mmCIF file of C-alpha atoms in Angstrom:
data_model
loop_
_atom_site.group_PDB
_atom_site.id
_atom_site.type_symbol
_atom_site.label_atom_id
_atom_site.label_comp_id
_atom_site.label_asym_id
_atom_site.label_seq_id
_atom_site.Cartn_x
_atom_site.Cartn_y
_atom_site.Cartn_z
ATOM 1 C CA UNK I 1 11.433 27.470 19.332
ATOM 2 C CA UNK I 2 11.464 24.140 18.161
ATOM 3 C CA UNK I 3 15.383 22.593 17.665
ATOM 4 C CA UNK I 4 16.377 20.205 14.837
ATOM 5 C CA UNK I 5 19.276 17.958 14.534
ATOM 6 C CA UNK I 6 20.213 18.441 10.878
ATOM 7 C CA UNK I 7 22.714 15.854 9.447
ATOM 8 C CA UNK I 8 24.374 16.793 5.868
ATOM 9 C CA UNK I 9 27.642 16.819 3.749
ATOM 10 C CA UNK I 10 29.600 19.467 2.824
ATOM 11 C CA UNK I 11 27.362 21.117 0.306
ATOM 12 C CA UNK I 12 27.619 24.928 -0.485
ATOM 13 C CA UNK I 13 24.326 25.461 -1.653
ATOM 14 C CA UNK I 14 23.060 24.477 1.957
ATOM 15 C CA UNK I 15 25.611 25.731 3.862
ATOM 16 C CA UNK I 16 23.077 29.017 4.120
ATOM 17 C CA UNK I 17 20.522 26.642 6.525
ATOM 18 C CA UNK I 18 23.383 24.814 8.795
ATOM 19 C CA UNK I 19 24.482 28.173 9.516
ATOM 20 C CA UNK I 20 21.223 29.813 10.602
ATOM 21 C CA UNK I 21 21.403 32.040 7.967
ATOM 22 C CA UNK I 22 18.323 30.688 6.238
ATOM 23 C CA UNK I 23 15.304 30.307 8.837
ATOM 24 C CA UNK I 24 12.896 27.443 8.929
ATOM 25 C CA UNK I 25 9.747 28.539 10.154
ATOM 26 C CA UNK I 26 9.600 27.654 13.699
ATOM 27 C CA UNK I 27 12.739 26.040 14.082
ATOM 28 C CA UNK I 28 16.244 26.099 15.077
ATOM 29 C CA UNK I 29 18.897 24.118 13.208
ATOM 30 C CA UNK I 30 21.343 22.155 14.934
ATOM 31 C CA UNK I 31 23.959 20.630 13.268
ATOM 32 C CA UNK I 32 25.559 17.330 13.407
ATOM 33 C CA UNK I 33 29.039 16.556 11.882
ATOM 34 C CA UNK I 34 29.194 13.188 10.622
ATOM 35 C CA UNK I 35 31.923 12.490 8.833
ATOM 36 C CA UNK I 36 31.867 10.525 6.134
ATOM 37 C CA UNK I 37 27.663 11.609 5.945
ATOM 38 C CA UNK I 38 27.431 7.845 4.553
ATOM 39 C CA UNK I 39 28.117 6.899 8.013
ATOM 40 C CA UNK I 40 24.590 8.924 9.113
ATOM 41 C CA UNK I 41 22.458 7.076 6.304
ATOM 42 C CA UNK I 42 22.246 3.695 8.766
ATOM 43 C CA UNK I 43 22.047 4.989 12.069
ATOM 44 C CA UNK I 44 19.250 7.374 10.057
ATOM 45 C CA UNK I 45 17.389 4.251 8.780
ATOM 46 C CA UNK I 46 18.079 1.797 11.838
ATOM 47 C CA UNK I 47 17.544 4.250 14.751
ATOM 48 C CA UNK I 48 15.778 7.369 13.472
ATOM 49 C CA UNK I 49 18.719 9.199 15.418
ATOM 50 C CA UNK I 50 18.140 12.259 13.424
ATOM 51 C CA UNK I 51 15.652 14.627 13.225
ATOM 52 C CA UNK I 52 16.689 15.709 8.969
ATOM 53 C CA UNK I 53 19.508 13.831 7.622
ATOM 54 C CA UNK I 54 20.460 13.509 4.068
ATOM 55 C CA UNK I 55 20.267 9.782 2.639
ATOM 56 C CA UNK I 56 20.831 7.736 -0.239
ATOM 57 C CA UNK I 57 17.718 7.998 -2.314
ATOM 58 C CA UNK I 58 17.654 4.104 -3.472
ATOM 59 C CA UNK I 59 18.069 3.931 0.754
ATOM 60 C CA UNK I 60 15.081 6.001 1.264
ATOM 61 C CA UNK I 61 13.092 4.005 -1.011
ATOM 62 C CA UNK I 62 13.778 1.290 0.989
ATOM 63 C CA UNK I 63 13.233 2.166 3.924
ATOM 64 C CA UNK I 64 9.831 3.655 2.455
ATOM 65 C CA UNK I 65 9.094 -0.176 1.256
ATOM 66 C CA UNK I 66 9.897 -1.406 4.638
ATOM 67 C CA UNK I 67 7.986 1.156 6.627
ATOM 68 C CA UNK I 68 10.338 2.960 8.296
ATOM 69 C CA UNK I 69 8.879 5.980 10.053
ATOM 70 C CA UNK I 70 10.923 8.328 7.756
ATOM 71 C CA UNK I 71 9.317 11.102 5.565
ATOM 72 C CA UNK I 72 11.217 12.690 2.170
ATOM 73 C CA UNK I 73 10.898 16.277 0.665
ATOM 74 C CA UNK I 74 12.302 16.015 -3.164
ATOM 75 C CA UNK I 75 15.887 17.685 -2.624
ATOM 76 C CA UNK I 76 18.470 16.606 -4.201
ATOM 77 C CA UNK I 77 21.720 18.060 -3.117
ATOM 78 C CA UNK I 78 24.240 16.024 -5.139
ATOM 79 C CA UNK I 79 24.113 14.509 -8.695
ATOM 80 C CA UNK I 80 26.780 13.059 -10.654
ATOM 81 C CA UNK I 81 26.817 11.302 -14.156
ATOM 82 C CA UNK I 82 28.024 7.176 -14.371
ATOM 83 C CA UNK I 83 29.375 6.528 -17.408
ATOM 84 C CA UNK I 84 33.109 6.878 -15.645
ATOM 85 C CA UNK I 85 32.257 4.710 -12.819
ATOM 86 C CA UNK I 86 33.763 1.287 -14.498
ATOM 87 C CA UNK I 87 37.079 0.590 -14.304
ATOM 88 C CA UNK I 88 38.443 -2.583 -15.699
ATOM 89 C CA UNK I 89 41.416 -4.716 -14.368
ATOM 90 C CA UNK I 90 44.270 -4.861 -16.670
ATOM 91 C CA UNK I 91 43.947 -8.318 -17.029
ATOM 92 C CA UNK I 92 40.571 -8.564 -17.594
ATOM 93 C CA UNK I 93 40.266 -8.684 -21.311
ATOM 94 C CA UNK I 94 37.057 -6.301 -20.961
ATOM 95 C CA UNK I 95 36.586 -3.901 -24.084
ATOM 96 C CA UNK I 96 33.226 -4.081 -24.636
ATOM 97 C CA UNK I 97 30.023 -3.545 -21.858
ATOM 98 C CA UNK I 98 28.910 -6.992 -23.261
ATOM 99 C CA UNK I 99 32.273 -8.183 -21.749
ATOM 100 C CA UNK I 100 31.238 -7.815 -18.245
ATOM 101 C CA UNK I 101 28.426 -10.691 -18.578
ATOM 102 C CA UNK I 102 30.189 -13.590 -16.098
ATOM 103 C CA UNK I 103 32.625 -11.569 -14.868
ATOM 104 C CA UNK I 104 33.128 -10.247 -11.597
ATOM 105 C CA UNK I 105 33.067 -6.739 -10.264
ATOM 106 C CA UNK I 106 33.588 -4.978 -6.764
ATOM 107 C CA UNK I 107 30.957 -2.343 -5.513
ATOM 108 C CA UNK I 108 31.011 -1.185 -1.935
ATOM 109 C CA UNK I 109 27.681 -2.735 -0.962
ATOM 110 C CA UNK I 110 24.797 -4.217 -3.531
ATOM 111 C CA UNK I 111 22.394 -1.219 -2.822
ATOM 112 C CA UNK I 112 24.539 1.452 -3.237
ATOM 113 C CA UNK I 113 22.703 3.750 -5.218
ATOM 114 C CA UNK I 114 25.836 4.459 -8.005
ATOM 115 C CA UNK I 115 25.831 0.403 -8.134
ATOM 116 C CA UNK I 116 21.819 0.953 -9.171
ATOM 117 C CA UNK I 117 22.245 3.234 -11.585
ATOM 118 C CA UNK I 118 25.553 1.875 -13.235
ATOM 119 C CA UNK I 119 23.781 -1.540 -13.384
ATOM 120 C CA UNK I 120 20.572 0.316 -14.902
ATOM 121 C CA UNK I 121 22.605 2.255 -17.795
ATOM 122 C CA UNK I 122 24.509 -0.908 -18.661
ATOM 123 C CA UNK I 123 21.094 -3.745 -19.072
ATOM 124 C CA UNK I 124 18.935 -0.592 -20.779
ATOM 125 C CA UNK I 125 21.509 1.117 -22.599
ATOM 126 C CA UNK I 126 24.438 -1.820 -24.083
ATOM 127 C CA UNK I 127 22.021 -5.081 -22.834
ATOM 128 C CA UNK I 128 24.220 -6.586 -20.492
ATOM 129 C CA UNK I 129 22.785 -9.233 -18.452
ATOM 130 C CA UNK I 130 23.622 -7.870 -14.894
ATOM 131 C CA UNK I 131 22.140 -10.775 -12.847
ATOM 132 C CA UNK I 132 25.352 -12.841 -14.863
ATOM 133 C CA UNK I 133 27.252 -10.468 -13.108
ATOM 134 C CA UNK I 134 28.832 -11.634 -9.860
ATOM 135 C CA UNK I 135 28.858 -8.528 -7.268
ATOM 136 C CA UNK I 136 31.886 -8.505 -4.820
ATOM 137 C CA UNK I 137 31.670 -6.378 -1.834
ATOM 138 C CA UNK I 138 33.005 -5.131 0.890
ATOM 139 C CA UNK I 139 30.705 -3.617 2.739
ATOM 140 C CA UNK I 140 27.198 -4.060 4.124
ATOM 141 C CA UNK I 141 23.451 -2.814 3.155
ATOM 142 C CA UNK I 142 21.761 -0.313 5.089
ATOM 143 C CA UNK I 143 18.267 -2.172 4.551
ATOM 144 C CA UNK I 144 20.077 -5.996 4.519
ATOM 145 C CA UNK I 145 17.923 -8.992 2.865
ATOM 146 C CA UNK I 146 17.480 -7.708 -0.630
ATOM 147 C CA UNK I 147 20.819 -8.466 -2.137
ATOM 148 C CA UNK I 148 20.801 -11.425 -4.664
ATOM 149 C CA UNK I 149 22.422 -14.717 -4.537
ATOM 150 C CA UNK I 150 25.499 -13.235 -6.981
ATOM 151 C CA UNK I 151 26.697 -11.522 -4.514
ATOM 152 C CA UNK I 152 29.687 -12.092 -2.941
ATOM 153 C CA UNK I 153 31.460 -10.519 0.254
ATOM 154 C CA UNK I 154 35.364 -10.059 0.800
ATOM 155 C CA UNK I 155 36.487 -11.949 3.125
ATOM 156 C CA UNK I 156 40.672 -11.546 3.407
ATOM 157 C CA UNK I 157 40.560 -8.155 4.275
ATOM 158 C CA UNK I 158 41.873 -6.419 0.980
ATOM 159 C CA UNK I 159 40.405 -3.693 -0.397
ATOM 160 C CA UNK I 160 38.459 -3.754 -4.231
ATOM 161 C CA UNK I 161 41.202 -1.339 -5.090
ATOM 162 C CA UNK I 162 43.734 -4.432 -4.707
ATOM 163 C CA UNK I 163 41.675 -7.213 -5.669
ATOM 164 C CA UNK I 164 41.250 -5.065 -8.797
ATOM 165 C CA UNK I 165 44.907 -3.860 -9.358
ATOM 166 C CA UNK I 166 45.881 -8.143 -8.585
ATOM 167 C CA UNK I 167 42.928 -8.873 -11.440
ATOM 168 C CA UNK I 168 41.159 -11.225 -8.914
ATOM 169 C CA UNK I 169 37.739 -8.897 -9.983
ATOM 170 C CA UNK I 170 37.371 -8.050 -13.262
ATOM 171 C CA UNK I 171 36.277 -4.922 -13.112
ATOM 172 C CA UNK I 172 34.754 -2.208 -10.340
ATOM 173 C CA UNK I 173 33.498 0.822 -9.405
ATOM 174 C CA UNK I 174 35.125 3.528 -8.541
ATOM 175 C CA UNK I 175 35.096 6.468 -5.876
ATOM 176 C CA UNK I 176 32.351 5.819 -2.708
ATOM 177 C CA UNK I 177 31.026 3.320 -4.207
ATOM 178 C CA UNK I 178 34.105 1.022 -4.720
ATOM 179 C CA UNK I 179 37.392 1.408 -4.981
ATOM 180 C CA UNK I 180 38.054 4.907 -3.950
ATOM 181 C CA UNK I 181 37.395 3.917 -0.361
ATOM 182 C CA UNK I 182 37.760 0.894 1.682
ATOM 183 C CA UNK I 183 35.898 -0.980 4.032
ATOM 184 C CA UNK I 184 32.728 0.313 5.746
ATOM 185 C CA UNK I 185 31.973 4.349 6.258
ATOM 186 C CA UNK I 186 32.852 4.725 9.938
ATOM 187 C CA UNK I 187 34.876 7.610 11.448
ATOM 188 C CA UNK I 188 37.439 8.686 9.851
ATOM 189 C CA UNK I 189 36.861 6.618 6.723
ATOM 190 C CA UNK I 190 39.090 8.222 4.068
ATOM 191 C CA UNK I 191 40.010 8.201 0.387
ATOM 192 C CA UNK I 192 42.430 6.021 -1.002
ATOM 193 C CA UNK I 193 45.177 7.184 -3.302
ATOM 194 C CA UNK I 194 43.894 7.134 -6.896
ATOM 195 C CA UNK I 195 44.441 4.105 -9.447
ATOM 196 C CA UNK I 196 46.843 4.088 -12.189
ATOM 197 C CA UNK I 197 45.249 3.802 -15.163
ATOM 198 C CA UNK I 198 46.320 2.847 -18.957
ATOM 199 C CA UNK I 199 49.535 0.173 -19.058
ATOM 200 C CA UNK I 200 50.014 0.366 -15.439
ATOM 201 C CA UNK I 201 46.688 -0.325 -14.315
ATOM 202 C CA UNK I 202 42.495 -0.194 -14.626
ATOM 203 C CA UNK I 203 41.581 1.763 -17.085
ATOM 204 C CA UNK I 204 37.936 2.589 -18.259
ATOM 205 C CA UNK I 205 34.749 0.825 -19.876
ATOM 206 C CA UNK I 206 34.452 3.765 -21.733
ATOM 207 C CA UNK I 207 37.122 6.157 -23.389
ATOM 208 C CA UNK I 208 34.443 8.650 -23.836
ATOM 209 C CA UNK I 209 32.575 8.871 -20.888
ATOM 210 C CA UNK I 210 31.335 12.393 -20.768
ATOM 211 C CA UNK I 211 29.796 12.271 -24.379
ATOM 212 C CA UNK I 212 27.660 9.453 -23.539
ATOM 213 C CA UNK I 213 26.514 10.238 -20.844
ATOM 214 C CA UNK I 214 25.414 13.797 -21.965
ATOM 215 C CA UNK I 215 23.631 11.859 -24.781
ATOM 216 C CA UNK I 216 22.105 9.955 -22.686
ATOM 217 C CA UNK I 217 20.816 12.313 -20.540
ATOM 218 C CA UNK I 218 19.310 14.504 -23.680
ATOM 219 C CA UNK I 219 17.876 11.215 -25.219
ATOM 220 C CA UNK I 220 16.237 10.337 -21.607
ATOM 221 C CA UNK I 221 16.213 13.368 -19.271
ATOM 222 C CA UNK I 222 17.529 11.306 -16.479
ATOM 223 C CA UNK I 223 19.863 12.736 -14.338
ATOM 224 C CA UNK I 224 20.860 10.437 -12.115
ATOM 225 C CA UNK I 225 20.064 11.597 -8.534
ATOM 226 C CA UNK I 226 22.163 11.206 -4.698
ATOM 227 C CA UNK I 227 21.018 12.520 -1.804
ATOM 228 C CA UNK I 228 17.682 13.135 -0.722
ATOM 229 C CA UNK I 229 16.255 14.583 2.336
ATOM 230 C CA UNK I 230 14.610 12.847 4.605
ATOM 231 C CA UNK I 231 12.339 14.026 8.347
ATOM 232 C CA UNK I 232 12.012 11.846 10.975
ATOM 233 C CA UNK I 233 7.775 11.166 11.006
ATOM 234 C CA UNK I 234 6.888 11.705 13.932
ATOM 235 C CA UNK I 235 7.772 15.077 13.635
ATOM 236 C CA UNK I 236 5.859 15.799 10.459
ATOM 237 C CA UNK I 237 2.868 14.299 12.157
ATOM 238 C CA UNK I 238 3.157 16.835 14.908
ATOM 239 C CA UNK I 239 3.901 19.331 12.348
ATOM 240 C CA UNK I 240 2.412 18.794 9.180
ATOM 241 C CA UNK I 241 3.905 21.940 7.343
ATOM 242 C CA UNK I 242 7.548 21.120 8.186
ATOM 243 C CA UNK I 243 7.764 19.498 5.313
ATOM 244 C CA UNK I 244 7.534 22.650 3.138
ATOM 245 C CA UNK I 245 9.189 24.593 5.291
ATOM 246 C CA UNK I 246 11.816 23.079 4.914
ATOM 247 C CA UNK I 247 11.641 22.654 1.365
ATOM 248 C CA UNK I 248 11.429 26.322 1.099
ATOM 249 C CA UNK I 249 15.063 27.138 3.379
ATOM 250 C CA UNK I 250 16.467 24.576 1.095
ATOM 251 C CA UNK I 251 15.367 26.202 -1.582
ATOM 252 C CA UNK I 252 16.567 29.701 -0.508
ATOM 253 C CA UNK I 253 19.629 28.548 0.732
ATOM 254 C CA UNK I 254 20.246 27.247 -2.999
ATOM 255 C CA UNK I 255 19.466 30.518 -4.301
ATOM 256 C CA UNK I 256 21.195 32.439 -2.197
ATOM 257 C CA UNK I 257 24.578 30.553 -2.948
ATOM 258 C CA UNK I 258 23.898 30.533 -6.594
ATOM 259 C CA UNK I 259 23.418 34.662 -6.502
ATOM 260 C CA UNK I 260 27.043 34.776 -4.934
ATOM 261 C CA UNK I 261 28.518 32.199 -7.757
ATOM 262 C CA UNK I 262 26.764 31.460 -10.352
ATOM 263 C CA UNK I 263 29.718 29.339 -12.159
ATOM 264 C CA UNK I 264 29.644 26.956 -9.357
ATOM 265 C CA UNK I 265 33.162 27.597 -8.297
ATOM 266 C CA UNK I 266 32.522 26.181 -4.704
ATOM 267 C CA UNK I 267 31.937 22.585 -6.242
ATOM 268 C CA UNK I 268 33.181 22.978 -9.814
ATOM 269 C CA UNK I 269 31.847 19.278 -10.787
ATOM 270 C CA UNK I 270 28.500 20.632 -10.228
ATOM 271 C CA UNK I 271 30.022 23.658 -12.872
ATOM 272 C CA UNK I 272 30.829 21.190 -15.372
ATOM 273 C CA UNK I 273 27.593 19.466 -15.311
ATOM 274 C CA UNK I 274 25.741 22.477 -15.208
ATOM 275 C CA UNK I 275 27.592 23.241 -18.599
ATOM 276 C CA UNK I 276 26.472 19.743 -20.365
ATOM 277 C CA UNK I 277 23.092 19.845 -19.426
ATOM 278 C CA UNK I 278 22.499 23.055 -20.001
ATOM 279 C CA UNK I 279 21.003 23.684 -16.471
ATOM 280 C CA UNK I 280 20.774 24.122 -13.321
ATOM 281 C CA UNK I 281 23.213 21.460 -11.818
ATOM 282 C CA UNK I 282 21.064 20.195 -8.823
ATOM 283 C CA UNK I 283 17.255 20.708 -9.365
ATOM 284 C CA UNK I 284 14.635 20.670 -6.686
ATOM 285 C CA UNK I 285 10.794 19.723 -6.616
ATOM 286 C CA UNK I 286 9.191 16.644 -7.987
ATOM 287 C CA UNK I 287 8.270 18.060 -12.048
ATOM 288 C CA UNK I 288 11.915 18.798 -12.639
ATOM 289 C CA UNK I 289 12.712 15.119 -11.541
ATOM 290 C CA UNK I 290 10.267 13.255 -12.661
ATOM 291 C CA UNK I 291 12.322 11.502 -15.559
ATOM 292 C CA UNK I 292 14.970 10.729 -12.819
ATOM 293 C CA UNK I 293 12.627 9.542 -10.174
ATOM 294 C CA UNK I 294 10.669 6.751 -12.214
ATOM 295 C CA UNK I 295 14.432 5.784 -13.962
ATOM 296 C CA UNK I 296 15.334 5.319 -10.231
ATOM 297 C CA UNK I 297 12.341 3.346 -9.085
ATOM 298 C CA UNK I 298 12.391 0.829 -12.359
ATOM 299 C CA UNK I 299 16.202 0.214 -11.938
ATOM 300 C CA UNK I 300 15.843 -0.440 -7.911
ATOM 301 C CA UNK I 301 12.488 -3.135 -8.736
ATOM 302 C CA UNK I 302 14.775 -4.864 -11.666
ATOM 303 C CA UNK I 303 17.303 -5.541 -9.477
ATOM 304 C CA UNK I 304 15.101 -6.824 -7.231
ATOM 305 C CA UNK I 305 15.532 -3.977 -4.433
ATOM 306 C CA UNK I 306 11.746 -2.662 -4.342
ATOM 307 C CA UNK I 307 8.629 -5.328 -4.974
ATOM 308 C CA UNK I 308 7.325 -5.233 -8.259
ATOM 309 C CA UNK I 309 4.263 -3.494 -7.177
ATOM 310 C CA UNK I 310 6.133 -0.355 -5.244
ATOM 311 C CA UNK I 311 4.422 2.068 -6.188
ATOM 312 C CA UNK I 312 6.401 4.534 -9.490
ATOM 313 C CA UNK I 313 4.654 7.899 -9.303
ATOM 314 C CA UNK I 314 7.160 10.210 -7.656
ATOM 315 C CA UNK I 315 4.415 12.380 -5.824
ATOM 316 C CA UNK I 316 3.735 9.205 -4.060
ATOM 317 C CA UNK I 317 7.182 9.018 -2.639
ATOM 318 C CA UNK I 318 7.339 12.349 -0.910
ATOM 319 C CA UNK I 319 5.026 14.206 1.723
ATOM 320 C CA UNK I 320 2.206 15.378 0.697
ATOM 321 C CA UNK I 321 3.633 19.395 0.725
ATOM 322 C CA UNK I 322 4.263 22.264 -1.568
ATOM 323 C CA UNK I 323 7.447 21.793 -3.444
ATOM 324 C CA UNK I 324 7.460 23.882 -6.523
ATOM 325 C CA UNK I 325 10.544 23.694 -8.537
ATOM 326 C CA UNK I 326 13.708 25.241 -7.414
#
């Protein structure tokens, strides 16, 4: 039997496959701890050290544009909402998304795919003009050489949690993707206590976060989507159905966690979203993402991440397998 180096966070719903207890035809699963995953996404993407690892999907599209030998199935194992992800320095002045034109704002790297679709919502939905925007990071690219010229790195060491709380950025993003971490995603790379908000400290864009960002997604159907799956290609070229084989143990792996709790209890953010969309939390398969997928794609080619003529139609992003949704 066939072995496979499997590389994925701590997700309930596939806990089922990294245990064994969800076969893939052929195969054995072995998995590798990497802790945070973010750390896996550019040894994935530089050195193909993997043989299935879970990436960043504005990463994967990258690396698709760039011709890395790396082939995705369309599962999604983590989805979150945006609309909370901008926190604004209590000296900033910011009350308004118009506000952030000219100002400056920390994200852990340019590509990050919660800096994508944060930068998305705010030109499509309020018409900021993101490329006014200065982008201060702290960390590096995973596909390097497609950031824009308003970007600009750290250089005196302190995190964007600091330079946020001293007012020297404007405004930032939070969690991962800013100011809930520091510095790049090596070993041991841990959470930092959480911000003070209100009089003390940052507080948010938006006071209402969760209502507009459920309205947005009934208005749109986008859900933004983290985390996609990708197969090294040199193994689906030697196997041409791994692809949806593997799409099915994710699949049943999903279903099997979902039988034992249905409320989501293992990951109760996935609970509350599953609540305001009125859904299942984390669909699978390319017609139950569709919306998503081409919101993803337009946002990554405006910002200059993907050449204007990538192409938009998701089956043309993923192997050419069976994925039916799940």
């Amino acid at each position: 039997m066939n072995k496979l180096s499997v590389v994925l966070g701590k997700y309930a719903h596939a806990q089922p496959l990294l245990d064994g207890d969800v076969a893939i035809d052929g195969y054995a699963v072995e998995p590798v701890t990497v802790e945070p995953v973010i750390g896996a996404y550019r040894r994935m993407i530089r050195d193909l050290e993997f043989d299935v690892c879970e990436l960043a999907p504005t990463s994967y599209l990258m690396a698709l544009q760039a011709e890395v030998a790396l082939t995705a199935i369309p599962v999604f194992l983590n989805r979150r909402f945006h609309h909370a992800d901008v926190q604004c320095s209590a000296k900033s002045g910011i009350r308004f998304p118009k506000d952030l034109e000219g100002k400056r704002i920390g994200v852990r790297a340019y590509t990050v795919t919660t800096g994508v679709w944060v930068r998305g919502i705010l030109r499509d939905e309020y018409g900021v003009d993101t490329d006014s925007i200065t982008w201060v990071v702290d960390d590096d690219d995973h596909i390097e050489g497609r950031a824009p010229s308003n970007v600009e790195r750290v250089t005196d060491g302190r995190s964007l949690g600091e330079l946020l709380r001293a007012g020297d950025i404007d405004a930032a993003l939070t969690g991962n993707a800013g100011t809930g971490r520091a510095g790049a995603p090596v070993t041991g790379w841990q959470a930092t206590p959480g911000e003070p908000t209100g009089d003390e400290g940052p507080y948010p864009l938006f006071s209402e976060p969760n209502v507009l960002a459920t309205d947005w997604y009934l208005r749109t159907g986008i859900y933004p989507l983290h985390s996609v799956i990708t197969i090294r290609s040199e193994l689906v070229q030697r196997d041409p159905e791994l692809p949806t084989a593997l799409y099915a143990a994710f699949a049943e792996a999903k279903r099997r966690q979902v039988a034992a709790d249905p409320q989501w209890s293992a990951l109760p953010r996935l609970g509350r979203q599953a609540e305001r969309i009125g859904g299942d939390p984390i669909p699978y398969g390319l017609k139950a993402n569709d919306a998503s997928l081409r919101a993803l794609v337009q946002f990554s080619r405006e910002q200059g991440l993907l050449d204007p003529d990538f192409p938009g139609e998701p089956p043309s992003l993923f192997d050419d397998g069976s994925y039916p949704d799940a």
